[in-house]
Coordinates of C-alpha atoms and ligand atoms in Angstrom, one line a residue:
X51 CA -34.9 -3.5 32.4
X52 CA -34.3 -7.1 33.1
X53 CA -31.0 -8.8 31.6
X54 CA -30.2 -8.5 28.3
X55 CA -32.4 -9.6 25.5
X56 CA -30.5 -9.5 22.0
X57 CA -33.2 -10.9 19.6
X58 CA -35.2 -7.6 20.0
X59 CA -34.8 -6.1 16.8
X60 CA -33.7 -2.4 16.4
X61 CA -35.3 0.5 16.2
X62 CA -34.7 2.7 13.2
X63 CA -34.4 6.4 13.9
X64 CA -34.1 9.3 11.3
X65 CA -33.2 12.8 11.5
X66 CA -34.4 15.9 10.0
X67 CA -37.6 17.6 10.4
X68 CA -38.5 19.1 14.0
X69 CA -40.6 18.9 17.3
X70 CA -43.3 20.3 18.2
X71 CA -46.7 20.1 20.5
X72 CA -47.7 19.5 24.0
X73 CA -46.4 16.4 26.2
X74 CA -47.2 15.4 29.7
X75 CA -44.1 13.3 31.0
X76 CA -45.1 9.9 32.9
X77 CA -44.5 10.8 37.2
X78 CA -41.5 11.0 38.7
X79 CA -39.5 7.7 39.4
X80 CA -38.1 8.7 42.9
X81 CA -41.6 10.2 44.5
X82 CA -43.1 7.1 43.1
X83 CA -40.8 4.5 44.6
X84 CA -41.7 6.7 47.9
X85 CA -44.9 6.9 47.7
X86 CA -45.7 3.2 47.8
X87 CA -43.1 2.4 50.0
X88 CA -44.3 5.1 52.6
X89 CA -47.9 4.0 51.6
X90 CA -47.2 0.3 52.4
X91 CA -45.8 0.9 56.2
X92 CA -48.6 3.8 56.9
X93 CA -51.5 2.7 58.5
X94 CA -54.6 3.2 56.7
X95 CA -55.2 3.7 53.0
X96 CA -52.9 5.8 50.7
X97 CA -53.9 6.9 46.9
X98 CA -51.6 7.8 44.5
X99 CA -52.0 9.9 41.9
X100 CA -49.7 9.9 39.0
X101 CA -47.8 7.1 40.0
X102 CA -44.7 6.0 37.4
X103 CA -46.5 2.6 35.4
X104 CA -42.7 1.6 34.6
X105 CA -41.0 -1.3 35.2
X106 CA -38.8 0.5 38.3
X107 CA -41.6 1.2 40.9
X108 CA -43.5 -2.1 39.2
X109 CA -40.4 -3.8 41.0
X110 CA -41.0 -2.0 44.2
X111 CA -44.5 -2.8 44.1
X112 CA -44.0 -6.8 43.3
X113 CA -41.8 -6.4 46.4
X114 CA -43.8 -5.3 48.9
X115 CA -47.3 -7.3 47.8
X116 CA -44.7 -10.5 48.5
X117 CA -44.5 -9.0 51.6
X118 CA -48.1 -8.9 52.4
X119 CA -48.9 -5.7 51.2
X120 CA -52.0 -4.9 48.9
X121 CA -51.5 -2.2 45.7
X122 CA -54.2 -2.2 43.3
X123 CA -53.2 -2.7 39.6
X124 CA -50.8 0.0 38.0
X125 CA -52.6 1.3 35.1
X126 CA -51.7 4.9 33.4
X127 CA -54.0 7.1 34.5
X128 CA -55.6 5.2 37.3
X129 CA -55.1 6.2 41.2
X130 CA -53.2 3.3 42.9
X131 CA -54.6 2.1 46.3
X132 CA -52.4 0.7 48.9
X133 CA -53.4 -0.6 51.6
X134 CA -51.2 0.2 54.6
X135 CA -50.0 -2.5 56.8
X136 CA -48.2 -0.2 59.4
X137 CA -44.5 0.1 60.8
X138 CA -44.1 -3.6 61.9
X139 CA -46.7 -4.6 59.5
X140 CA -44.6 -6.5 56.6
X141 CA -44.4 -10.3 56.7
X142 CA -41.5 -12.6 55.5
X143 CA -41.8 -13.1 51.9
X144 CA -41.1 -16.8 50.6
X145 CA -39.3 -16.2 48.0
X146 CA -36.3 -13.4 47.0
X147 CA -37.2 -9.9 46.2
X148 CA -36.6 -9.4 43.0
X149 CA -35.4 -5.8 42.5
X150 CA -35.1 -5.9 38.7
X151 CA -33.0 -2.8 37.0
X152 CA -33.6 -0.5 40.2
X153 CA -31.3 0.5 42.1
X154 CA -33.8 2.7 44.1
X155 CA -35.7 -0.5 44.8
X156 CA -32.9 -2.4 46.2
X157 CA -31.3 0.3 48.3
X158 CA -34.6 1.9 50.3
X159 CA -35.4 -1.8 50.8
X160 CA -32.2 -1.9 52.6
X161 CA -33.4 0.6 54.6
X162 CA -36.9 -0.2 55.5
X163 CA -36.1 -4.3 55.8
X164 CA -32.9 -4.1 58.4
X165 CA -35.3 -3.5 61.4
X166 CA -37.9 -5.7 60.8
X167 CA -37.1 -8.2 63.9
X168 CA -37.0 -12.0 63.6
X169 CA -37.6 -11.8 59.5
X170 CA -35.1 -12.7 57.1
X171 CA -35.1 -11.1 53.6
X172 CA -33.1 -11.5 50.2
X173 CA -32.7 -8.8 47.7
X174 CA -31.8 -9.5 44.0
X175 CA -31.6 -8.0 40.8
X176 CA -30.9 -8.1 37.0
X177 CA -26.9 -8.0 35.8
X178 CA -26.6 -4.5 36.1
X179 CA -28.0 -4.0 39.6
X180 CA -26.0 -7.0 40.7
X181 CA -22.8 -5.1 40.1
X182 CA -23.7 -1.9 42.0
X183 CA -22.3 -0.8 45.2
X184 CA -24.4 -1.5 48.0
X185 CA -22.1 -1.3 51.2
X186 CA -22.7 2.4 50.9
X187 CA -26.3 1.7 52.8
X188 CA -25.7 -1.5 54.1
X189 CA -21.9 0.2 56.5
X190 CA -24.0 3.2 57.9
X191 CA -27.1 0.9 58.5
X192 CA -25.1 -1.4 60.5
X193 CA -23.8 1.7 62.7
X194 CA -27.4 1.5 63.7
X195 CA -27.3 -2.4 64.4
X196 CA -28.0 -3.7 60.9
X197 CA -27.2 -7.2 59.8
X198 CA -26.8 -7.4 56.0
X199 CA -24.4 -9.7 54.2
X200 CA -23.9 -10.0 50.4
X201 CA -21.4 -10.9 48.0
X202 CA -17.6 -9.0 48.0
X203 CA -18.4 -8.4 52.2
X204 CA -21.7 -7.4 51.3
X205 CA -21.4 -5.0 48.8
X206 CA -23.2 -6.7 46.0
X207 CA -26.5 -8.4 45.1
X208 CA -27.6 -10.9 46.0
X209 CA -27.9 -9.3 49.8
X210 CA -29.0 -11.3 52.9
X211 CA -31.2 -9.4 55.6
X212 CA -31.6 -10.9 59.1
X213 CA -34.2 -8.2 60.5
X214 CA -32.7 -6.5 64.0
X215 CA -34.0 -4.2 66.8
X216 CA -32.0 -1.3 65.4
X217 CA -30.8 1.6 67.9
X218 CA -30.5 5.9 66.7
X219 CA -27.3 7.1 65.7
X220 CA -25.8 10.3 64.2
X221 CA -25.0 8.8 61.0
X222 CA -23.0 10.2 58.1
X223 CA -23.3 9.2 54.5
X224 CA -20.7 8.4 52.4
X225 CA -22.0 9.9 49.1
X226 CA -24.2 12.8 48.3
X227 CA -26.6 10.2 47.8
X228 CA -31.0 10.5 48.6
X229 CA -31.2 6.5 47.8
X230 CA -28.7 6.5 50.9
X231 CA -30.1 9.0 52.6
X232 CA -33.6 7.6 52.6
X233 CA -32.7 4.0 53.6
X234 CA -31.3 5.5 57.1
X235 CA -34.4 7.6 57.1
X236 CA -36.6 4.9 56.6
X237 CA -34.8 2.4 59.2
X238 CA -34.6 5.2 61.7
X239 CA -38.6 5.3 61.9
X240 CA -38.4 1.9 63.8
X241 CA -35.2 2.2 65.5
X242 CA -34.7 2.9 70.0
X243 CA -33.5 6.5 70.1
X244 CA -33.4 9.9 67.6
X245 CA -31.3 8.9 64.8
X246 CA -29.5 12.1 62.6
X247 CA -28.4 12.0 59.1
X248 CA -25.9 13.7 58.2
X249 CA -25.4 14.3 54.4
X250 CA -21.8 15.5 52.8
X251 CA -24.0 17.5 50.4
X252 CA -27.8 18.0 49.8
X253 CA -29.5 15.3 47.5
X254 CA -33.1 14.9 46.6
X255 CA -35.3 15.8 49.7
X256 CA -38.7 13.7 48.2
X257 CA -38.3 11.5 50.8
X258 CA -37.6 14.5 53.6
X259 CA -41.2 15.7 52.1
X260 CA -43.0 12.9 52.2
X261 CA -42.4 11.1 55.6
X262 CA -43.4 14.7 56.9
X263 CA -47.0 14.3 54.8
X264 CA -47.4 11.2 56.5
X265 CA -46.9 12.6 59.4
X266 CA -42.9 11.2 60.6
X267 CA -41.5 13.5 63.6
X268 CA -38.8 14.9 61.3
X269 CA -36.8 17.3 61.5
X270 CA -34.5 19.2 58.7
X271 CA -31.9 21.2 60.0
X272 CA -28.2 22.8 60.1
X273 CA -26.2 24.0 57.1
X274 CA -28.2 24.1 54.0
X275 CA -30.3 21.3 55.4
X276 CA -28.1 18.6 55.5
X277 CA -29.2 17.2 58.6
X278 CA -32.3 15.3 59.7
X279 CA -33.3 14.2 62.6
X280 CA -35.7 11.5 63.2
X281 CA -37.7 10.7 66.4
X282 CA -38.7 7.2 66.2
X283 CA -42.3 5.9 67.7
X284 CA -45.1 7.8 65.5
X285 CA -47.2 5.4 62.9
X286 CA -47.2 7.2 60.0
X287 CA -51.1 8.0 58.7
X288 CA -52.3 6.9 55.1
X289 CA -52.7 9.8 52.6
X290 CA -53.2 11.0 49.3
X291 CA -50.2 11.3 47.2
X292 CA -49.9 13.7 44.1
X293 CA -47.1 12.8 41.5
X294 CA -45.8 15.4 39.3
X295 CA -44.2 14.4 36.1
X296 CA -40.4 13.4 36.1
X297 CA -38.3 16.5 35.3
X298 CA -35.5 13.8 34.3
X299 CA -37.4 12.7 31.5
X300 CA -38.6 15.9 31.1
X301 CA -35.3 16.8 30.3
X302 CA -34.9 14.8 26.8
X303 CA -37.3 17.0 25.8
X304 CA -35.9 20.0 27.3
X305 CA -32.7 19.2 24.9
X306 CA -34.2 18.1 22.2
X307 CA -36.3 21.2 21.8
X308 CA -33.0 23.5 22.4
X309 CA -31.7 21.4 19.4
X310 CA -33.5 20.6 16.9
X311 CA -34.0 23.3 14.4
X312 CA -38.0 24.7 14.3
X313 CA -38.8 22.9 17.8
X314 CA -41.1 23.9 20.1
X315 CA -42.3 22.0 23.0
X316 CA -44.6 22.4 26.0
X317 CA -44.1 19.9 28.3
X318 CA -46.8 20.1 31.1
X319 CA -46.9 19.0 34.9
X320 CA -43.2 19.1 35.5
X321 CA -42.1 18.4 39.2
X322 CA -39.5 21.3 39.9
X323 CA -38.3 20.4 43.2
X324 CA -35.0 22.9 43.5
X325 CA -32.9 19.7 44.5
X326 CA -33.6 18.1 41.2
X327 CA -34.1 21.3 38.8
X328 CA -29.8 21.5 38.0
X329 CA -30.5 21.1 34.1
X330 CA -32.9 24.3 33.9
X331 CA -29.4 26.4 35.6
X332 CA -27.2 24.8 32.5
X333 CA -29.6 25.6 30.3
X334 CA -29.5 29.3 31.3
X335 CA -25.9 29.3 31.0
X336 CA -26.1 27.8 27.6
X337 CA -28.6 30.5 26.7
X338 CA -31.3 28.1 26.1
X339 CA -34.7 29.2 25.2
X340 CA -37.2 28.2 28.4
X341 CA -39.6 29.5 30.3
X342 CA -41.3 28.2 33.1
X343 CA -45.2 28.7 33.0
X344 CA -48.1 28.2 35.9
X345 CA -45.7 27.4 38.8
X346 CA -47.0 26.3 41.5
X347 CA -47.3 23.4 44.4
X348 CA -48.8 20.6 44.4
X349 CA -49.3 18.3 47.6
X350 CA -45.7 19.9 48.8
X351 CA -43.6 19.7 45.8
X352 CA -43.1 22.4 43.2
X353 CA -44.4 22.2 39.9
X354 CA -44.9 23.7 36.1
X355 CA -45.1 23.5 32.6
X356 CA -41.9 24.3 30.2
X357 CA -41.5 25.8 27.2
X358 CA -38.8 25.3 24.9
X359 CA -37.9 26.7 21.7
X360 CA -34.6 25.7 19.4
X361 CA -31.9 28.2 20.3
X362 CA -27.8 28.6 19.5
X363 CA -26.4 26.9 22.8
X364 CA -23.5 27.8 24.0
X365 CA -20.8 25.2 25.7
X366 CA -21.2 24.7 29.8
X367 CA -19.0 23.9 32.2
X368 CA -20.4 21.8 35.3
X369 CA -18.8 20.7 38.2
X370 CA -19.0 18.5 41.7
X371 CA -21.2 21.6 43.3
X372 CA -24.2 21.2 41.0
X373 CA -24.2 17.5 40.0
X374 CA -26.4 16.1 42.8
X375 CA -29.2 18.3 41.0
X376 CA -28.5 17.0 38.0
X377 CA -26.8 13.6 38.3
X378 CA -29.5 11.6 35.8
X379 CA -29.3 14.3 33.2
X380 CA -25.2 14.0 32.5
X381 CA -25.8 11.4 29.6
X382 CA -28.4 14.3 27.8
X383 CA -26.6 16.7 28.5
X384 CA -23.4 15.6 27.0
X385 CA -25.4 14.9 23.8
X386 CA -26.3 18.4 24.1
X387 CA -22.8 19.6 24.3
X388 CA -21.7 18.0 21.3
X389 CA -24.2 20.5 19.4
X390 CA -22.6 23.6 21.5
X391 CA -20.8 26.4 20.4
X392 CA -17.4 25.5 22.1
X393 CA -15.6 23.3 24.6
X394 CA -18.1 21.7 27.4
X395 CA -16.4 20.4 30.6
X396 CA -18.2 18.3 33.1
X397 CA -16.6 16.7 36.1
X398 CA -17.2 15.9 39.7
X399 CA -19.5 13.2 38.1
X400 CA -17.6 10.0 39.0
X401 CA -21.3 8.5 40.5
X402 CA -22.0 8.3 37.2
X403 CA -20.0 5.1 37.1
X404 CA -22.2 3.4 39.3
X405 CA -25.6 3.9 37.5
X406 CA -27.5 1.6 35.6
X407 CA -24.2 1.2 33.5
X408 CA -20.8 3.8 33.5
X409 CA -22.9 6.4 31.8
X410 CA -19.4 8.1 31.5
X411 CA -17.9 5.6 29.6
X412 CA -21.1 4.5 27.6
X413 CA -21.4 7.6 26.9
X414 CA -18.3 8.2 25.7
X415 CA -18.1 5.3 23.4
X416 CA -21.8 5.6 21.7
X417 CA -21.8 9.6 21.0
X418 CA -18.0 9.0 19.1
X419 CA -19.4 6.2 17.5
X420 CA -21.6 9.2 15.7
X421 CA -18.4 10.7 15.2
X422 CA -18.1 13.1 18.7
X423 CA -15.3 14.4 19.9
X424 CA -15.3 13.1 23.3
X425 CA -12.2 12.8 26.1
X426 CA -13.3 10.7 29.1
X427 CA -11.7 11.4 32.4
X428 CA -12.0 9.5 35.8
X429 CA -14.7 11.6 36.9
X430 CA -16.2 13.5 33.6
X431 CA -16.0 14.2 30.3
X432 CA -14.6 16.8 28.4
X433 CA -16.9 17.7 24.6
X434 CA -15.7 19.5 21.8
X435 CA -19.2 21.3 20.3
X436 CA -19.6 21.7 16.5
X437 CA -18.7 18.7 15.0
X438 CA -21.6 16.8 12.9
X439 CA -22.7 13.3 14.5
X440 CA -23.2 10.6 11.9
X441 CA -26.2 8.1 11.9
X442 CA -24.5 5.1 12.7
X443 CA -25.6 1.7 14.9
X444 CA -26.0 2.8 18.4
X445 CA -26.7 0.7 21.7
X446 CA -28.0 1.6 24.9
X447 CA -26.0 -1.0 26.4
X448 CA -29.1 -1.7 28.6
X449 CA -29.2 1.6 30.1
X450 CA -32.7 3.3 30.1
X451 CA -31.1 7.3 29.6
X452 CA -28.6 6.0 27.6
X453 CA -31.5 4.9 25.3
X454 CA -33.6 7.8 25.2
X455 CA -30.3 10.6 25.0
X456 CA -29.1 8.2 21.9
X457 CA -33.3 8.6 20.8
X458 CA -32.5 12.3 20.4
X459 CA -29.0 12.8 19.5
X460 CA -29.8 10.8 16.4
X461 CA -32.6 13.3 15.2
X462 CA -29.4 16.0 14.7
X463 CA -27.3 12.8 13.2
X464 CA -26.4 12.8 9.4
X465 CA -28.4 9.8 8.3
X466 CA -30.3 7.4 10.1
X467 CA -29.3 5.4 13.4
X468 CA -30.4 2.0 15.0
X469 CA -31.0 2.1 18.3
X470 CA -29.9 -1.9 19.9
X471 CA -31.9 -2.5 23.6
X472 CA -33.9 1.2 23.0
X473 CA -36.8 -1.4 24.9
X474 CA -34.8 -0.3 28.2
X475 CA -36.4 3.4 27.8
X476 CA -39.2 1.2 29.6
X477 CA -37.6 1.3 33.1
X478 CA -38.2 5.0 33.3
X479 CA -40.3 5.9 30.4
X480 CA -42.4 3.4 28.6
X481 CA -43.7 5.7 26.5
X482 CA -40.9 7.5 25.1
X483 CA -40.8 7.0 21.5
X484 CA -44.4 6.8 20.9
X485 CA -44.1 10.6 22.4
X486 CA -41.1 11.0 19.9
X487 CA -43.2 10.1 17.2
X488 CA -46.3 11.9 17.9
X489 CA -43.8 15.4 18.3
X490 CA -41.5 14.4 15.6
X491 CA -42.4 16.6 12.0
X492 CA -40.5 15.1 9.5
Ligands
S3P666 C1 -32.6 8.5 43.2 C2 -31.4 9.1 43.6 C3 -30.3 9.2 42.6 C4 -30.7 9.0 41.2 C5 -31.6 7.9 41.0 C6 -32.9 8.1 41.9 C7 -33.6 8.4 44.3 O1 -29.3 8.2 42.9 O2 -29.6 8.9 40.4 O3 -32.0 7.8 39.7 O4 -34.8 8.2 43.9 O5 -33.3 8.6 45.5 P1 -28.2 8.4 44.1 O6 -29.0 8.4 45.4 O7 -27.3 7.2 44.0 O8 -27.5 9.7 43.8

């Protein structure tokens, strides 16, 4: 969301009562963001289907159409057309690119901006992606010849790009991260030589997918496919695009259904991409009620509908290992945990400081607020299941997940919340609580 508006008034949410019905979840954020910015350096046209309408891959959009690039209006339920300008194709912009709340945006921009020769480029953003690390694209990129300054030696917003003839290079990332991973991917399609990424542990592989559907010489290979290997010089071809609904929004659902008593909840169209699908393992550790119905692919990515009925949930106990399949679902799942029977554990999740907000710390401080039993450590959080939240006034401090994990730990409050900045569901899920409504029975 962009910065801070405190005159929106609250949003008044009460418990009792449960869920139930059919949803279909708005597409996922990350294949979006791909999707139009594969679309816009393919050559040829590209149609999306199911792109995200929310104000993240609006940001990527308003980005590239300043860069000459033409996407048709994004409508719910209306293909989006691109028209592809090709590999060199993108012209300087004359004015910043504004990146908004997205981190996503910003960082694959990074990527797909530091070989465009001769052009100069500045990236920008709201408060809270002008404090977010950005040297962890901007170092490896310039092991491939990269020129990219910014604030605190370039590692925040507002970020200078002078566009370079980039060269290949074996190139490890820092993080477990795919916004990192996809930057090197995408500046490696223009670069002079094979370029190989080398990844400390597997992330997201949308953009892996994708660049193949367009046709990139790519190559995924060694140890649980952590390396990939790009061969610079092929255009890559305009295509059709399918978007699956977002499994991360899915998951508020998903919880909420677990939880609140006399739920049950289909949620259709569900992207369930292994790399992203960490939530549906807790949930079979907590002994959640799921089942996954009419799986099958769609344009190269895994898909289904859920169903979720309210079940006792046991506590969890999640670690480094599994949080890059589940790193956007911490902030439901610790609401989840205060509902568990038992102690829940969760560390290895320090990235979570570095999100939209410290989704540790916010966390932390809005769920005992309600009245949680929470300790925070450096990297996790430790939650004491079983005691009863109180309705209370809650903030999202900006933070779109924060918002909609508040949303439903407040249905299993005792007495009603308000929800401050619950407008910032918008940057991932502009729908959200008209969906709450529509499944809550009260
Ligand atoms: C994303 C990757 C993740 C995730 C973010 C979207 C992507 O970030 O948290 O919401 O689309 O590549 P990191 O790459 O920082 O882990």
């Amino acid at each position: 969301m962009s910065d801070l508006n405190s005159n929106k008034p609250s949003l008044e949410l009460h418990p009792g009562g449960s869920l139930s019905g059919v949803v279909k979840v708005p597409g996922d954020k990350s294949i979006s963001h791909r999707a139009l910015l594969f679309g816009a350096i393919a050559q040829g046209v590209t149609i999306i289907d199911g792109l995200l309408p929310a104000e993240d891959p609006i940001s990527t959009a308003k980005c590239l159409r300043s860069m000459g690039v033409k996407i048709s209006s994004i409508q719910t339920g209306k293909d989006v057309e691109i028209q592809g300008v090709g590999l060199d194709g993108l012209k300087e912009p004359e004015d910043v690119l504004d990146c908004g709340n997205s981190g996503t945006t910003m960082r694959l921009m990074l990527g797909l901006l530091a070989g465009k020769e001769g052009r100069h480029f500045v990236l920008t953003g709201d408060k809270s992606l002008r404090q977010r690390p950005m040297q962890r694209v901007g170092g490896p990129l310039k092991l491939m010849g990269a020129k990219v300054e910014g604030r605190s030696g370039g590692d925040f917003a507002p970020l200078a790009i002078t566009g370079q003839k980039l060269h290949g290079a074996v190139v490890g990332t820092p993080v477990a991260s795919a916004q990192v991973k996809s930057a090197l991917l995408l500046a490696a399609l223009t670069a002079e030589g094979i370029t190989t990424v080398i990844e400390p542990a597997r992330s997201r592989d949308h953009s892996e997918r994708m660049l193949k559907a367009f046709g990139a010489n790519l190559e995924v290979g060694g140890e649980i496919g952590r390396h990939i290997k790009v061969r610079p010089g092929r255009e890559l071809k305009g295509t059709k695009v399918v978007v699956p609904g977002d499994i991360s929004s899915a998951a508020f659902w998903l919880i909420a259904g677990s939880l609140v008593p006399g739920s049950e909840i289909i949620i259709e169209n569900v992207g369930l991409n292994p790399t992203r699908t960490g939530i549906l393992e807790v949930m079979q550790n907590m002994e959640a009620q799921f089942e996954v119905l009419n799986a099958r692919e769609v344009a190269g990515e895994p898909v289904g509908d859920l169903r979720v009925t309210q079940a006792p949930l046991k506590a969890f106990t999640i670690n480094e290992e599994i949080i890059p399949r589940l790193v956007d679902e911490i902030p439901i799942l610790s609401v989840a945990a205060c509902f568990c029977d038992g102690v829940s554990k969760i560390s290895g999740a320090s990235e979570l400081r570095v999100k939209e907000t410290d989704r540790l710390s916010v966390m932390a401080r809005q769920l005992k607020a309600m009245g949680a039993e929470i300790q925070e450590h450096e990297d996790g959080l430790t939650i004491h299941g079983g005691k009863p939240l109180k309705g209370t006034v809650l903030d999202s401090e900006t933070d779109h997940r924060v918002a909609m994990s508040l949303g439903i730990a407040s249905l299993l409050a005792e007495g009603s919340s308000s929800l401050l900045q619950s407008e910032a569901a918008a940057v991932s899920y502009p729908e959200f609580w008209d969906d709450l409504d529509r499944l809550h029975n009260s």
